[in-house]
Amino acid sequence: MSSSTVITNIATLITNDPSLSGTDPLGTVRNAAVVIEGDRVVWTGGASKAPATDNRVDADGRAVIPGFVDSHSHLVFAGDRTEEFHARMSGRPYGAGGIRTTVAATRAATDAELEANLTRYLREALRQGTTTFETKSGYGLTVEDEARALRIAAAHTDEVTFLGAHVVPPELADDPAAYVALVTGEMLDACAPHARWIDVFCEKGAFDGDQARAILTAGRAKGLHPRVHANQLTYGPGVRLAVELDAASADHCTHLTDADVDALAHGDTVATLLPGAEFSTRAQWPDARRLLDAGVTVALSTDCNPGSSFTSSMPFCVALAVRDMGMTPDEALWSATAGGARALRREDVGRLAPGAYADLAVLDAPSHVHLAYRPGVPLVTEVWRRGVRVAWPKA
Ligand SMILES: [Zn+2]
């Protein structure tokens, strides 16, 4: 039997287990303890009632939250788009190719370079409390380059998404139908074994509703589950298509009609909001309040990518959601943990309850509210993943 450890003297423990505290969705416990055995949580509750364990760790009056679940990132890439960001933030026009710039750099990179880049950003995210993450292909856009991106990602996470339908690559710009045929044919065959999910950028200038439907349906026939980049830049069919196809998540959801909100409220598709993208492009914020008031399940994620949202920080996204999107600190924390788990259709992460993975972050603060109250401050002082305390260099 594996040894047991209690983390005790926790000022505020967020479990996301409402059975502990009645109506509070965060399942908050004051003066709490968590007991871990192997890679799982086996007990949570008041510190004075904790069962005997082999080891004891003192949280010293700090807060403990479930590890963040970042359900949307694009981390298999090479190159850099500093100049594009610099120009955008300086009000200067910038002529280079956006996503296509990253595609060119990614195609030219070796496997080792892509993997080194990925692990660098994963370490960065872990350090900020992210213990589960999803990541996508989408910067290869050839059969070989998409398949290798997914192979590399799959060595680091179970939540891998085939996004061959990110944009039409430059070599097929004049024949998007041929690219859709490739994505739904040979590319899908090569990529499906390495992925759990299939995604489409359903947007003007990328893929329209009919193309997105064809791609997601083909993916589903190969055993992949859909998720959709939907309604980011303009109104469009993405959100309703996501709900219709029972996608786990519609991501962005910045421009929504009442019919879109209604569809989300009546389906099982999570609305994943990605405020790093609006922050980094000075765009209109998604209206989280409107979604929550309509009864939609909302997740928060980073969208970490080198073009439109180059942050791996879930605490930063929580702070933006509270300050600019109408979320309460409690709602934002839930969406960044349990909400992300819902967007990945997972029950074993995003909460600290018996049976769930022992994935948690210790905050140098008495409660999770400090994530928004003290924006930009590195409050995550300790991370446990799969029951193991993550070691990082002492400051
Ligand atoms: Zn994205």
Short mmCIF file of C-alpha atoms and ligand atoms in Angstrom, two decimals:
data_model
loop_
_atom_site.label_atom_id
_atom_site.label_comp_id
_atom_site.label_asym_id
_atom_site.label_seq_id
_atom_site.Cartn_x
_atom_site.Cartn_y
_atom_site.Cartn_z
CA MET A 1 0.00 0.00 0.00
CA SER A 2 1.27 3.47 -0.84
CA SER A 3 2.05 5.88 1.98
CA SER A 4 -0.44 8.53 3.02
CA THR A 5 0.19 12.23 3.51
CA VAL A 6 -1.92 14.90 5.14
CA ILE A 7 -1.59 18.54 4.09
CA THR A 8 -2.99 20.35 7.08
CA ASN A 9 -3.35 23.81 8.61
CA ILE A 10 -4.97 25.06 5.38
CA ALA A 11 -6.75 28.39 6.03
CA THR A 12 -9.09 28.00 3.04
CA LEU A 13 -9.46 24.79 1.08
CA ILE A 14 -11.37 24.90 -2.21
CA THR A 15 -12.57 21.42 -3.11
CA ASN A 16 -15.22 22.08 -5.80
CA ASP A 17 -17.06 19.32 -3.94
CA PRO A 18 -20.45 20.84 -3.03
CA SER A 19 -21.35 17.84 -0.86
CA LEU A 20 -19.01 19.26 1.78
CA SER A 21 -20.73 22.58 2.19
CA GLY A 22 -24.28 22.43 0.94
CA THR A 23 -24.94 25.14 -1.58
CA ASP A 24 -21.40 26.47 -2.10
CA PRO A 25 -20.21 25.16 -5.50
CA LEU A 26 -16.60 25.68 -4.40
CA GLY A 27 -17.04 23.30 -1.48
CA THR A 28 -15.01 25.63 0.72
CA VAL A 29 -13.62 24.29 4.01
CA ARG A 30 -11.92 26.58 6.57
CA ASN A 31 -9.10 25.30 8.79
CA ALA A 32 -8.92 22.28 6.56
CA ALA A 33 -6.81 19.30 5.62
CA VAL A 34 -6.41 17.08 2.55
CA VAL A 35 -5.25 13.48 2.75
CA ILE A 36 -3.42 12.01 -0.23
CA GLU A 37 -2.67 8.34 -0.87
CA GLY A 38 -0.67 7.46 -3.96
CA ASP A 39 -1.80 9.79 -6.74
CA ARG A 40 -5.31 10.36 -5.34
CA VAL A 41 -7.16 12.41 -2.77
CA VAL A 42 -8.70 10.07 -0.19
CA TRP A 43 -10.11 12.54 2.33
CA THR A 44 -10.88 16.26 2.75
CA GLY A 45 -12.44 18.13 5.68
CA GLY A 46 -11.75 20.04 8.88
CA ALA A 47 -8.13 19.67 10.03
CA SER A 48 -9.13 18.52 13.52
CA LYS A 49 -10.97 15.51 12.07
CA ALA A 50 -8.26 14.32 9.67
CA PRO A 51 -7.39 10.61 9.90
CA ALA A 52 -3.92 9.45 10.90
CA THR A 53 -1.35 9.40 8.07
CA ASP A 54 2.28 8.40 7.51
CA ASN A 55 3.42 11.93 6.61
CA ARG A 56 2.35 15.43 7.58
CA VAL A 57 2.84 18.68 5.65
CA ASP A 58 1.95 22.03 7.25
CA ALA A 59 0.37 24.56 4.86
CA ASP A 60 1.04 27.26 7.44
CA GLY A 61 -2.31 29.00 7.11
CA ARG A 62 -2.21 29.31 3.33
CA ALA A 63 -4.97 28.52 0.83
CA VAL A 64 -5.14 25.33 -1.23
CA ILE A 65 -7.04 25.09 -4.51
CA PRO A 66 -7.43 22.35 -7.11
CA GLY A 67 -4.71 22.55 -9.77
CA PHE A 68 -5.81 24.65 -12.72
CA VAL A 69 -7.21 22.81 -15.75
CA ASP A 70 -6.12 24.72 -18.85
CA SER A 71 -8.40 23.22 -21.47
CA HIS A 72 -7.19 25.31 -24.43
CA SER A 73 -3.61 25.96 -25.52
CA HIS A 74 -1.48 25.84 -28.68
CA LEU A 75 1.97 24.87 -27.44
CA VAL A 76 3.50 22.87 -30.29
CA PHE A 77 5.07 25.68 -32.25
CA ALA A 78 8.36 27.36 -33.09
CA GLY A 79 9.30 30.98 -33.68
CA ASP A 80 8.23 34.19 -32.14
CA ARG A 81 5.81 37.01 -33.00
CA THR A 82 7.13 39.78 -30.79
CA GLU A 83 7.25 42.25 -33.67
CA GLU A 84 3.62 41.63 -34.58
CA PHE A 85 2.54 42.25 -30.97
CA HIS A 86 4.81 45.28 -30.69
CA ALA A 87 3.33 46.81 -33.84
CA ARG A 88 -0.26 46.07 -32.76
CA MET A 89 0.27 47.64 -29.35
CA SER A 90 2.03 50.62 -30.92
CA GLY A 91 -0.73 51.31 -33.42
CA ARG A 92 1.54 50.50 -36.33
CA PRO A 93 0.44 48.39 -39.30
CA TYR A 94 2.18 45.05 -39.57
CA GLY A 95 2.21 43.15 -42.83
CA ALA A 96 3.50 39.70 -41.89
CA GLY A 97 1.43 36.60 -41.98
CA GLY A 98 -0.07 36.01 -38.51
CA ILE A 99 -0.65 32.28 -37.97
CA ARG A 100 1.18 31.59 -41.25
CA THR A 101 4.38 33.03 -39.75
CA THR A 102 4.21 30.43 -37.00
CA VAL A 103 3.38 27.71 -39.53
CA ALA A 104 6.55 28.47 -41.50
CA ALA A 105 8.70 28.44 -38.34
CA THR A 106 7.08 25.26 -37.04
CA ARG A 107 7.56 23.38 -40.30
CA ALA A 108 11.24 24.36 -40.30
CA ALA A 109 11.83 23.24 -36.70
CA THR A 110 13.21 19.85 -35.66
CA ASP A 111 11.23 17.51 -33.43
CA ALA A 112 13.69 18.24 -30.62
CA GLU A 113 13.18 21.98 -30.97
CA LEU A 114 9.40 21.65 -30.86
CA GLU A 115 9.57 19.38 -27.84
CA ALA A 116 11.98 21.68 -26.00
CA ASN A 117 9.68 24.63 -26.62
CA LEU A 118 6.64 22.65 -25.43
CA THR A 119 8.31 21.49 -22.22
CA ARG A 120 9.50 25.02 -21.49
CA TYR A 121 5.94 26.38 -21.55
CA LEU A 122 4.60 23.38 -19.65
CA ARG A 123 7.08 24.00 -16.86
CA GLU A 124 6.06 27.64 -16.85
CA ALA A 125 2.37 26.68 -16.60
CA LEU A 126 2.98 24.08 -13.90
CA ARG A 127 4.84 26.65 -11.86
CA GLN A 128 1.70 28.79 -11.99
CA GLY A 129 -0.51 25.97 -10.78
CA THR A 130 -1.66 24.28 -14.01
CA THR A 131 -1.74 20.53 -13.44
CA THR A 132 -3.87 19.48 -16.44
CA PHE A 133 -3.60 20.99 -19.88
CA GLU A 134 -4.92 20.43 -23.35
CA THR A 135 -2.87 21.33 -26.40
CA LYS A 136 -3.39 21.32 -30.15
CA SER A 137 -1.70 20.88 -33.48
CA GLY A 138 -2.49 23.51 -36.10
CA TYR A 139 0.88 25.03 -37.03
CA GLY A 140 1.95 22.19 -39.36
CA LEU A 141 -0.96 22.00 -41.80
CA THR A 142 0.61 19.11 -43.75
CA VAL A 143 -0.07 15.45 -43.06
CA GLU A 144 3.42 14.87 -41.65
CA ASP A 145 3.68 18.12 -39.69
CA GLU A 146 0.27 17.78 -38.05
CA ALA A 147 0.92 14.15 -37.11
CA ARG A 148 4.30 14.93 -35.58
CA ALA A 149 2.87 17.85 -33.56
CA LEU A 150 0.28 15.49 -32.07
CA ARG A 151 2.88 12.78 -31.42
CA ILE A 152 5.03 15.28 -29.54
CA ALA A 153 2.06 16.63 -27.56
CA ALA A 154 0.80 13.13 -26.70
CA ALA A 155 4.07 12.39 -24.91
CA HIS A 156 3.13 15.12 -22.40
CA THR A 157 -0.66 15.05 -22.02
CA ASP A 158 -3.72 12.88 -22.66
CA GLU A 159 -5.65 15.93 -23.85
CA VAL A 160 -4.42 16.29 -27.41
CA THR A 161 -6.46 18.01 -30.12
CA PHE A 162 -6.13 17.70 -33.88
CA LEU A 163 -6.51 21.23 -35.29
CA GLY A 164 -5.53 20.70 -38.91
CA ALA A 165 -8.43 23.08 -39.62
CA HIS A 166 -6.70 26.08 -38.03
CA VAL A 167 -6.26 28.02 -41.27
CA VAL A 168 -5.93 27.02 -44.92
CA PRO A 169 -2.17 26.80 -45.57
CA PRO A 170 -0.66 29.24 -48.07
CA GLU A 171 0.04 26.53 -50.68
CA LEU A 172 -3.71 25.78 -50.89
CA ALA A 173 -5.01 29.34 -50.42
CA ASP A 174 -6.68 29.20 -53.83
CA ASP A 175 -8.32 25.85 -53.21
CA PRO A 176 -9.75 25.61 -49.68
CA ALA A 177 -11.98 22.69 -50.72
CA ALA A 178 -8.87 20.65 -51.47
CA TYR A 179 -7.54 21.43 -47.99
CA VAL A 180 -10.80 20.38 -46.33
CA ALA A 181 -10.59 17.12 -48.31
CA LEU A 182 -7.04 16.61 -47.02
CA VAL A 183 -8.01 17.39 -43.41
CA THR A 184 -10.97 14.98 -43.52
CA GLY A 185 -9.02 12.32 -45.42
CA GLU A 186 -5.35 11.50 -45.33
CA MET A 187 -4.48 14.00 -42.58
CA LEU A 188 -7.24 12.76 -40.28
CA ASP A 189 -6.12 9.16 -40.83
CA ALA A 190 -2.55 10.07 -39.85
CA CYS A 191 -3.59 12.21 -36.88
CA ALA A 192 -6.50 10.37 -35.26
CA PRO A 193 -4.32 7.76 -33.50
CA HIS A 194 -2.48 10.51 -31.60
CA ALA A 195 -5.43 12.68 -30.55
CA ARG A 196 -8.53 12.60 -28.36
CA TRP A 197 -10.20 15.70 -29.82
CA ILE A 198 -10.83 17.39 -33.15
CA ASP A 199 -11.19 21.16 -33.40
CA VAL A 200 -11.96 23.71 -36.14
CA PHE A 201 -11.36 27.45 -36.27
CA CYS A 202 -14.88 28.35 -37.42
CA GLU A 203 -14.50 32.00 -38.37
CA LYS A 204 -14.53 34.33 -41.37
CA GLY A 205 -11.15 33.89 -43.06
CA ALA A 206 -10.72 30.38 -41.64
CA PHE A 207 -13.50 27.75 -42.03
CA ASP A 208 -17.22 28.38 -42.51
CA GLY A 209 -20.05 26.45 -40.89
CA ASP A 210 -20.39 23.86 -43.66
CA GLN A 211 -16.66 23.17 -43.74
CA ALA A 212 -16.52 22.97 -39.95
CA ARG A 213 -19.42 20.54 -39.88
CA ALA A 214 -17.75 18.31 -42.50
CA ILE A 215 -14.46 18.30 -40.58
CA LEU A 216 -15.95 17.65 -37.14
CA THR A 217 -18.26 14.95 -38.47
CA ALA A 218 -15.35 13.19 -40.19
CA GLY A 219 -13.36 13.38 -36.98
CA ARG A 220 -16.20 11.94 -34.96
CA ALA A 221 -16.41 9.00 -37.38
CA LYS A 222 -12.75 8.30 -36.53
CA GLY A 223 -13.44 8.35 -32.79
CA LEU A 224 -12.38 11.93 -32.03
CA HIS A 225 -14.63 14.16 -29.92
CA PRO A 226 -15.38 17.67 -31.21
CA ARG A 227 -14.53 21.07 -29.76
CA VAL A 228 -14.78 24.33 -31.72
CA HIS A 229 -13.05 27.72 -31.92
CA ALA A 230 -16.30 29.64 -32.17
CA ASN A 231 -17.53 33.24 -32.39
CA GLN A 232 -14.20 34.83 -31.49
CA LEU A 233 -13.94 37.67 -33.97
CA THR A 234 -17.47 37.88 -35.35
CA TYR A 235 -20.94 36.42 -34.98
CA GLY A 236 -21.23 33.10 -36.78
CA PRO A 237 -22.45 29.52 -36.77
CA GLY A 238 -19.68 28.03 -34.58
CA VAL A 239 -21.42 27.98 -31.20
CA ARG A 240 -24.67 26.49 -32.46
CA LEU A 241 -22.76 23.90 -34.49
CA ALA A 242 -20.76 22.99 -31.37
CA VAL A 243 -23.93 22.42 -29.36
CA GLU A 244 -25.60 20.52 -32.20
CA LEU A 245 -22.62 18.14 -32.47
CA ASP A 246 -22.38 17.84 -28.67
CA ALA A 247 -18.88 19.33 -28.67
CA ALA A 248 -17.31 19.31 -25.22
CA SER A 249 -16.57 23.00 -25.57
CA ALA A 250 -17.16 26.08 -27.70
CA ASP A 251 -14.09 28.23 -27.21
CA HIS A 252 -13.89 32.06 -27.21
CA CYS A 253 -17.66 32.87 -27.37
CA THR A 254 -16.97 36.59 -27.62
CA HIS A 255 -19.71 37.51 -30.11
CA LEU A 256 -22.94 35.76 -29.16
CA THR A 257 -26.56 36.26 -30.18
CA ASP A 258 -29.35 35.43 -27.75
CA ALA A 259 -29.90 32.23 -29.79
CA ASP A 260 -26.26 31.23 -29.22
CA VAL A 261 -26.56 31.78 -25.46
CA ASP A 262 -29.83 29.87 -25.43
CA ALA A 263 -28.27 26.94 -27.31
CA LEU A 264 -25.39 26.78 -24.81
CA ALA A 265 -27.78 26.95 -21.88
CA HIS A 266 -29.75 23.96 -23.17
CA GLY A 267 -26.84 21.79 -24.34
CA ASP A 268 -23.90 20.03 -22.70
CA THR A 269 -21.29 22.19 -24.43
CA VAL A 270 -19.15 24.30 -22.10
CA ALA A 271 -18.42 27.92 -23.06
CA THR A 272 -14.66 28.31 -22.67
CA LEU A 273 -13.61 31.95 -22.36
CA LEU A 274 -10.04 32.94 -23.21
CA PRO A 275 -9.44 36.46 -21.91
CA GLY A 276 -5.73 36.38 -22.74
CA ALA A 277 -6.74 36.69 -26.39
CA GLU A 278 -8.86 39.80 -25.87
CA PHE A 279 -6.19 41.29 -23.61
CA SER A 280 -3.43 40.72 -26.16
CA THR A 281 -5.42 42.08 -29.10
CA ARG A 282 -7.26 44.89 -27.28
CA ALA A 283 -10.52 43.30 -28.31
CA GLN A 284 -13.96 43.28 -26.74
CA TRP A 285 -14.21 41.03 -23.66
CA PRO A 286 -16.51 38.02 -23.70
CA ASP A 287 -19.51 38.62 -21.46
CA ALA A 288 -19.17 35.93 -18.82
CA ARG A 289 -21.93 37.45 -16.70
CA ARG A 290 -24.48 37.06 -19.49
CA LEU A 291 -23.54 33.39 -19.94
CA LEU A 292 -23.58 32.60 -16.23
CA ASP A 293 -26.90 34.35 -15.70
CA ALA A 294 -28.35 32.23 -18.53
CA GLY A 295 -27.18 29.04 -16.80
CA VAL A 296 -24.29 28.23 -19.16
CA THR A 297 -21.31 26.27 -17.80
CA VAL A 298 -18.25 28.50 -18.25
CA ALA A 299 -14.57 27.51 -18.33
CA LEU A 300 -11.55 29.81 -18.32
CA SER A 301 -8.35 28.97 -20.20
CA THR A 302 -5.22 30.67 -21.48
CA ASP A 303 -5.34 29.99 -25.26
CA CYS A 304 -1.54 30.13 -24.85
CA ASN A 305 -0.11 30.67 -28.36
CA PRO A 306 2.61 32.88 -29.82
CA GLY A 307 0.24 35.13 -31.78
CA SER A 308 -2.89 36.25 -29.98
CA SER A 309 -2.41 35.21 -26.34
CA PHE A 310 1.11 34.46 -25.23
CA THR A 311 0.39 33.77 -21.58
CA SER A 312 0.50 30.44 -19.78
CA SER A 313 -0.86 31.99 -16.60
CA MET A 314 -4.24 30.81 -15.34
CA PRO A 315 -4.05 33.23 -12.36
CA PHE A 316 -3.75 36.07 -14.87
CA CYS A 317 -6.87 34.83 -16.70
CA VAL A 318 -8.74 34.59 -13.39
CA ALA A 319 -7.85 38.20 -12.60
CA LEU A 320 -8.99 39.41 -16.04
CA ALA A 321 -12.26 37.47 -15.78
CA VAL A 322 -13.03 39.10 -12.44
CA ARG A 323 -11.96 42.60 -13.41
CA ASP A 324 -13.34 42.77 -16.94
CA MET A 325 -15.82 39.98 -17.63
CA GLY A 326 -18.24 40.24 -14.75
CA MET A 327 -17.23 37.07 -12.93
CA THR A 328 -17.05 36.87 -9.15
CA PRO A 329 -13.77 35.59 -7.67
CA ASP A 330 -15.57 32.35 -6.76
CA GLU A 331 -16.97 31.85 -10.26
CA ALA A 332 -13.62 32.56 -11.90
CA LEU A 333 -11.80 30.07 -9.68
CA TRP A 334 -14.45 27.41 -10.36
CA SER A 335 -14.27 28.03 -14.12
CA ALA A 336 -10.46 27.78 -14.13
CA THR A 337 -10.53 24.42 -12.34
CA ALA A 338 -13.84 22.48 -12.39
CA GLY A 339 -14.99 24.36 -15.50
CA GLY A 340 -11.86 23.34 -17.40
CA ALA A 341 -12.43 19.75 -16.32
CA ARG A 342 -16.00 19.91 -17.66
CA ALA A 343 -14.65 21.29 -20.94
CA LEU A 344 -12.49 18.17 -21.16
CA ARG A 345 -15.29 15.93 -19.88
CA ARG A 346 -13.14 14.86 -16.94
CA GLU A 347 -14.29 14.01 -13.41
CA ASP A 348 -10.88 13.09 -12.00
CA VAL A 349 -9.32 16.57 -12.16
CA GLY A 350 -10.44 20.11 -11.28
CA ARG A 351 -11.68 19.14 -7.82
CA LEU A 352 -10.27 17.85 -4.56
CA ALA A 353 -12.60 15.08 -3.51
CA PRO A 354 -12.03 11.42 -2.64
CA GLY A 355 -11.10 9.57 -5.84
CA ALA A 356 -9.87 12.60 -7.77
CA TYR A 357 -6.21 13.06 -8.65
CA ALA A 358 -4.19 14.80 -5.95
CA ASP A 359 -3.47 17.83 -8.15
CA LEU A 360 -3.40 21.04 -6.15
CA ALA A 361 -1.81 24.44 -5.76
CA VAL A 362 -0.84 26.12 -2.50
CA LEU A 363 -1.25 29.91 -2.58
CA ASP A 364 0.80 32.32 -0.53
CA ALA A 365 -2.47 33.90 0.57
CA PRO A 366 -5.25 33.10 3.01
CA SER A 367 -7.82 32.57 0.24
CA HIS A 368 -8.30 32.15 -3.52
CA VAL A 369 -9.77 35.68 -3.71
CA HIS A 370 -6.18 36.96 -3.71
CA LEU A 371 -5.75 35.58 -7.26
CA ALA A 372 -7.85 38.54 -8.45
CA TYR A 373 -7.19 40.88 -5.52
CA ARG A 374 -3.40 40.73 -6.08
CA PRO A 375 -3.12 40.49 -9.88
CA GLY A 376 0.28 39.76 -11.37
CA VAL A 377 1.74 38.57 -8.07
CA PRO A 378 3.22 35.04 -8.15
CA LEU A 379 1.03 33.58 -5.39
CA VAL A 380 1.41 29.91 -6.31
CA THR A 381 4.16 28.74 -3.96
CA GLU A 382 3.77 25.01 -4.18
CA VAL A 383 2.17 22.57 -6.62
CA TRP A 384 1.29 18.91 -6.15
CA ARG A 385 0.60 16.80 -9.21
CA ARG A 386 -0.59 13.21 -9.03
CA GLY A 387 0.18 13.19 -5.32
CA VAL A 388 3.79 14.33 -5.73
CA ARG A 389 5.08 17.70 -4.63
CA VAL A 390 6.59 19.38 -7.69
CA ALA A 391 10.17 20.39 -7.08
CA TRP A 392 11.40 23.67 -8.44
CA PRO A 393 14.49 25.72 -7.74
CA LYS A 394 14.39 27.80 -4.58
CA ALA A 395 14.05 31.53 -5.27
ZN ZN B 1 -7.13 28.73 -29.70
#
